[in-house]
Short mmCIF file of C-alpha atoms in Angstrom, two decimals:
data_model
loop_
_atom_site.label_atom_id
_atom_site.label_comp_id
_atom_site.label_asym_id
_atom_site.label_seq_id
_atom_site.Cartn_x
_atom_site.Cartn_y
_atom_site.Cartn_z
CA MET A 1 129.37 136.72 94.72
CA LYS A 2 133.13 136.54 95.03
CA SER A 3 132.83 135.78 98.71
CA ILE A 4 130.51 132.90 98.06
CA PHE A 5 132.90 131.34 95.63
CA GLN A 6 135.53 131.48 97.88
CA LYS A 7 133.52 129.78 100.52
CA VAL A 8 132.68 127.01 98.19
CA GLN A 9 136.35 126.65 97.34
CA LEU A 10 137.24 126.64 101.09
CA LEU A 11 134.63 123.75 101.56
CA LEU A 12 135.95 121.87 98.69
CA LEU A 13 139.38 122.31 100.18
CA LEU A 14 138.37 121.22 103.66
CA GLY A 15 136.61 118.25 102.38
CA PHE A 16 139.59 117.08 100.34
CA THR A 17 141.92 117.62 103.17
CA THR A 18 139.75 115.62 105.44
CA THR A 19 139.52 112.82 102.74
CA LEU A 20 143.19 112.79 102.45
CA LEU A 21 143.75 112.72 105.98
CA ALA A 22 141.20 109.69 106.64
CA GLN A 23 143.09 107.97 103.77
CA THR A 24 146.38 108.36 105.22
CA GLN A 25 145.13 107.08 108.45
CA VAL A 26 143.82 103.98 106.83
CA GLU A 27 147.04 103.25 105.29
CA LYS A 28 148.86 103.90 108.63
CA ASN A 29 146.38 101.29 109.98
CA ILE A 30 146.88 98.91 107.49
CA LYS A 31 150.68 99.06 107.66
CA MET A 32 150.54 98.87 111.37
CA TYR A 33 148.23 95.76 111.35
CA SER A 34 150.06 93.93 108.67
CA THR A 35 153.54 94.47 110.29
CA THR A 36 152.17 93.72 113.73
CA TRP A 37 150.77 90.01 112.66
CA ASP A 38 153.52 89.23 110.49
CA ASN A 39 155.79 89.53 113.47
CA ILE A 40 153.43 87.76 115.68
CA VAL A 41 153.15 84.61 113.43
CA ASN A 42 156.10 84.50 111.48
CA LYS A 43 158.60 85.74 113.70
CA ARG A 44 156.88 84.10 116.77
CA GLN A 45 157.00 87.29 118.53
CA ILE A 46 153.87 86.60 120.73
CA ASP A 47 154.77 89.19 123.32
CA LEU A 48 153.86 91.88 120.56
CA ILE A 49 150.30 91.01 121.74
CA ASN A 50 150.47 93.98 124.25
CA ALA A 51 148.94 97.22 125.21
CA ALA A 52 151.22 99.13 122.46
CA ASN A 53 149.44 97.40 119.66
CA PHE A 54 146.13 96.16 120.99
CA ASP A 55 143.30 98.00 122.88
CA ALA A 56 142.89 96.81 126.34
CA ASN A 57 139.59 95.54 125.44
CA ILE A 58 140.74 93.77 122.46
CA THR A 59 137.80 91.44 121.30
CA MET A 60 137.75 88.26 119.17
CA LEU A 61 134.19 87.56 118.04
CA SER A 62 133.74 83.77 118.40
CA SER A 63 131.38 80.97 119.42
CA PRO A 64 130.44 80.04 122.03
CA GLU A 65 131.80 83.04 123.68
CA ASN A 66 134.00 85.84 122.68
CA ILE A 67 137.57 86.23 123.78
CA VAL A 68 138.29 89.47 125.45
CA GLY A 69 141.23 91.21 126.86
CA ILE A 70 145.12 91.20 125.90
CA GLU A 71 145.96 88.14 127.80
CA ASN A 72 143.08 86.15 126.70
CA PHE A 73 143.70 86.95 123.32
CA LYS A 74 147.52 86.29 123.58
CA ALA A 75 146.84 82.81 125.21
CA HIS A 76 144.35 82.13 122.19
CA TYR A 77 146.89 82.67 119.69
CA GLN A 78 149.93 81.02 121.84
CA ASN A 79 148.35 77.78 120.66
CA TYR A 80 149.08 78.31 116.96
CA LEU A 81 152.65 78.93 117.91
CA THR A 82 152.94 76.20 120.21
CA GLY A 83 151.01 73.84 117.99
CA PHE A 84 152.74 74.53 114.66
CA SER A 85 156.11 74.33 113.34
CA ASP A 86 157.49 75.70 109.82
CA ILE A 87 154.82 78.49 109.96
CA THR A 88 154.22 80.74 106.88
CA PHE A 89 151.67 83.26 107.43
CA THR A 90 150.79 85.29 104.20
CA ILE A 91 148.28 88.25 103.78
CA VAL A 92 147.24 87.75 100.54
CA GLU A 93 145.17 90.55 100.17
CA ILE A 94 144.33 93.55 102.45
CA PHE A 95 142.25 96.75 102.24
CA GLY A 96 140.44 99.29 104.76
CA GLN A 97 137.80 101.86 105.09
CA GLY A 98 137.60 103.98 107.93
CA ASP A 99 138.35 102.16 111.21
CA LYS A 100 137.71 98.84 109.27
CA ILE A 101 140.44 96.23 107.80
CA VAL A 102 139.71 93.21 105.92
CA LYS A 103 142.47 90.80 105.20
CA HIS A 104 142.67 87.54 103.08
CA TRP A 105 145.12 85.22 104.51
CA ASN A 106 146.88 81.81 104.32
CA PHE A 107 148.41 80.06 106.99
CA LYS A 108 150.87 76.80 106.46
CA GLY A 109 152.38 74.80 109.33
CA LYS A 110 153.20 71.42 110.33
CA HIS A 111 151.45 70.09 113.65
CA THR A 112 154.17 69.13 115.83
CA GLY A 113 152.99 70.40 119.33
CA THR A 114 149.87 70.44 121.31
CA PHE A 115 147.24 72.58 119.68
CA PHE A 116 144.30 73.77 121.73
CA GLY A 117 144.83 70.25 123.80
CA LEU A 118 145.18 68.26 120.54
CA PRO A 119 148.40 65.99 120.73
CA PRO A 120 150.44 66.53 117.64
CA THR A 121 149.47 64.53 114.51
CA GLY A 122 152.41 65.47 112.30
CA LYS A 123 150.09 66.80 109.80
CA SER A 124 150.92 69.67 107.37
CA VAL A 125 148.01 72.21 106.93
CA ASP A 126 147.40 74.72 104.29
CA ILE A 127 144.46 77.00 105.00
CA GLU A 128 142.96 80.33 103.97
CA GLY A 129 140.45 82.52 105.55
CA VAL A 130 139.30 86.06 105.90
CA THR A 131 139.52 88.47 109.00
CA ILE A 132 137.54 91.62 109.77
CA ALA A 133 139.39 94.02 112.16
CA LYS A 134 138.52 97.18 113.78
CA MET A 135 141.10 99.79 114.78
CA LYS A 136 140.84 102.14 117.72
CA ASN A 137 143.31 105.13 118.10
CA GLY A 138 145.80 103.02 115.90
CA LYS A 139 145.56 99.92 117.81
CA ILE A 140 143.56 96.88 117.12
CA ALA A 141 140.33 96.60 118.90
CA LEU A 142 138.41 93.97 117.33
CA GLU A 143 138.63 90.71 115.22
CA LYS A 144 136.33 88.23 113.81
CA ASP A 145 137.79 85.36 111.37
CA PHE A 146 135.87 83.65 108.81
CA MET A 147 137.14 80.16 107.48
CA ASP A 148 135.98 76.90 106.60
CA SER A 149 137.05 74.57 109.42
CA MET A 150 136.36 71.50 107.49
CA PRO A 151 139.55 71.31 105.31
CA PHE A 152 141.42 72.40 108.62
CA MET A 153 139.93 69.39 110.51
CA GLN A 154 140.61 67.11 107.31
CA GLN A 155 144.13 68.16 106.99
CA LEU A 156 144.73 67.63 110.75
CA GLY A 157 143.25 64.09 110.34
CA LEU A 158 140.33 64.52 112.82
CA ILE A 159 137.79 64.11 110.06
CA SER A 160 138.11 62.27 106.59
CA ASN A 161 137.59 63.70 103.39
CA PRO A 162 133.86 62.88 102.28
CA GLY A 163 135.30 61.98 98.87
CA ASN A 164 137.35 59.19 100.04
CA ILE A 165 134.66 56.62 99.94
CA THR A 166 133.73 57.48 96.32
CA SER A 167 137.36 57.40 95.29
CA ILE A 168 137.84 53.70 96.54
CA ASP A 169 134.67 53.03 95.14
CA ASN A 170 135.62 53.98 91.78
CA LEU A 171 138.86 52.05 92.03
CA TYR A 172 136.81 48.98 92.66
CA LYS A 173 134.46 49.40 89.59
CA ALA A 174 137.45 50.21 87.37
CA PHE A 175 139.12 46.79 88.54
CA ALA A 176 135.73 44.91 88.04
CA LYS A 177 136.09 46.31 84.17
CA GLY A 178 139.48 45.18 83.97
CA ASP A 179 140.72 48.75 83.82
CA VAL A 180 143.94 48.62 85.46
CA PRO A 181 145.38 51.98 84.28
CA THR A 182 142.27 53.63 86.09
CA VAL A 183 143.14 51.85 89.21
CA LEU A 184 146.81 52.71 89.03
CA ALA A 185 145.96 56.43 88.05
CA GLY A 186 144.18 56.68 91.53
CA MET A 187 147.34 56.12 93.47
CA ASP A 188 149.87 58.39 94.76
CA ALA A 189 153.27 58.07 92.88
CA ASN A 190 154.67 57.07 96.30
CA VAL A 191 152.14 54.75 97.20
CA ILE A 192 153.05 51.92 99.92
CA TRP A 193 151.29 48.62 99.08
CA ASN A 194 151.33 45.48 101.47
CA GLU A 195 149.71 42.27 100.90
CA ALA A 196 148.70 40.08 103.82
CA GLU A 197 151.59 38.32 105.49
CA GLY A 198 151.49 34.57 104.11
CA ASN A 199 149.91 35.70 100.69
CA LYS A 200 152.06 34.49 97.79
CA TYR A 201 152.19 38.13 96.58
CA ALA A 202 153.53 39.39 99.79
CA ASP A 203 156.91 38.21 98.58
CA GLY A 204 157.54 41.87 97.38
CA ASN A 205 156.31 43.82 100.42
CA PRO A 206 156.27 46.61 100.62
CA TYR A 207 155.50 47.62 96.97
CA LYS A 208 156.64 51.23 96.48
CA GLY A 209 154.74 53.04 93.52
CA PRO A 210 152.22 51.97 90.96
CA GLU A 211 154.51 50.20 88.69
CA ALA A 212 155.79 48.01 91.41
CA ILE A 213 152.38 47.14 92.31
CA LEU A 214 151.44 46.42 88.60
CA ASN A 215 154.10 44.09 88.23
CA GLY A 216 154.33 42.50 91.62
CA VAL A 217 150.47 42.05 92.19
CA PHE A 218 148.19 42.93 89.38
CA GLY A 219 150.26 41.53 86.47
CA ARG A 220 150.86 38.13 88.56
CA ILE A 221 147.23 37.91 89.39
CA LEU A 222 145.95 38.47 85.90
CA ALA A 223 148.68 35.82 84.40
CA GLU A 224 147.81 33.25 87.12
CA HIS A 225 143.94 33.32 87.26
CA GLU A 226 141.29 32.51 84.81
CA TYR A 227 139.19 34.99 86.75
CA PHE A 228 139.60 37.20 89.87
CA ASN A 229 136.27 38.70 91.11
CA LEU A 230 135.70 41.18 94.00
CA ASP A 231 132.57 40.35 95.46
CA GLU A 232 130.15 41.77 98.52
CA ILE A 233 132.03 44.89 98.67
CA GLN A 234 131.17 47.12 101.53
CA LEU A 235 132.97 50.34 102.27
CA HIS A 236 133.55 51.97 105.72
CA GLU A 237 134.62 55.37 106.15
CA MET A 238 137.25 55.72 109.10
CA SER A 239 139.14 58.59 110.48
CA ASN A 240 142.70 60.08 109.57
CA ASN A 241 141.43 59.77 105.89
CA GLN A 242 141.23 55.91 105.95
CA VAL A 243 138.60 53.45 104.38
CA LEU A 244 137.95 50.10 105.44
CA ALA A 245 136.67 47.74 102.76
CA THR A 246 135.43 44.14 103.47
CA LEU A 247 134.63 41.94 100.64
CA ARG A 248 135.39 38.38 99.12
CA TYR A 249 137.65 37.10 96.61
CA LYS A 250 135.84 34.72 94.30
CA ALA A 251 138.54 33.49 91.91
CA LYS A 252 139.74 30.50 89.86
CA LEU A 253 143.12 29.62 89.24
CA LYS A 254 144.77 28.41 85.87
CA ASN A 255 145.34 24.86 87.64
CA GLY A 256 141.48 24.69 87.72
CA ASN A 257 141.19 25.35 91.57
CA GLU A 258 138.77 27.76 92.92
CA TYR A 259 138.64 29.71 96.30
CA ASN A 260 136.02 31.98 97.91
CA ALA A 261 137.86 33.91 100.56
CA GLN A 262 136.98 36.58 103.17
CA VAL A 263 139.15 39.62 102.52
CA ALA A 264 139.59 43.10 103.95
CA HIS A 265 141.46 46.06 102.51
CA PHE A 266 142.78 49.06 104.56
CA TRP A 267 143.18 52.12 102.38
CA THR A 268 144.62 55.42 103.53
CA LEU A 269 144.11 58.50 101.18
CA LYS A 270 145.78 61.98 100.64
CA ASP A 271 144.00 64.49 98.42
CA GLY A 272 141.85 61.75 96.93
CA LYS A 273 144.87 59.69 96.15
CA VAL A 274 145.61 56.24 97.71
CA ILE A 275 148.84 56.54 99.60
CA ALA A 276 148.93 53.27 101.48
CA PHE A 277 147.06 50.02 101.24
CA GLN A 278 147.21 46.92 103.48
CA GLN A 279 145.39 43.67 102.64
CA TYR A 280 144.02 40.99 105.16
CA VAL A 281 142.83 37.77 103.74
CA ASP A 282 142.29 34.03 104.72
CA THR A 283 145.81 33.05 103.27
CA LYS A 284 145.19 29.28 103.74
CA LYS A 285 142.33 29.31 101.28
CA LEU A 286 144.51 31.07 98.89
CA ASN A 287 147.61 28.73 99.40
CA ASP A 288 145.20 25.49 99.30
CA ALA A 289 144.14 26.64 95.94
CA LEU A 290 147.51 26.63 94.59
CA ILE A 291 147.89 23.02 95.19
CA LYS A 292 146.99 20.87 92.22
#
């Protein structure tokens, strides 16, 4: 009986030791992995993608084809260091089990160089994602990234935020109701506003900030018109978070003159707020209407 009891104790001890060793190896893998990527990205030490840290057959699972081998893997990530400045790469959370590692990461940077053939846009990006990695003999052997590429493309200005059209439509609807505060609330604090050259209200160009627009444009329009309506509005989504609106001004001045003018508005947005506005209008019709 004593012999059986001793054997059970030995088996439990061996199991505990094995578990402890496995956990220790996971912790070593996590430390090595975290340090390596911190140095590669934040310290821009691209040469750390080498045989000391990565398996010779390091593989990035991707579409349309996988990236295999240290040199190809290194060339892939060189695009990030070439394409972005002011990089901050943060591992938000990381954990492992067996030879697997999962990390939740955040990448910030400014697109000031060529990125996978894309010329610099000067745009700043702030994106998050998850990577599943596999270790082999203490080296990084496989990676698979998961991220929503839509926000990344939007932040680079390659595609526009699908909510831009709705944002501008809401501004026109608020203006139609005379709800100027809501219109101004849809603008960035540093919005730049330009009236068309030759327009009476262009004398303050460029208007900077909502208050300047209220005093220099909206306030004067309301004071000088019996009515000022925007009609036949059509919104056109553009690239780089811009929206083109084609419409007509149907208005009557307090001097009794009416006008019906063809207009275009060019809006630029960021994070759902207007950061720039450019008006194009038949200024001759507007100026003719000023004459009594």
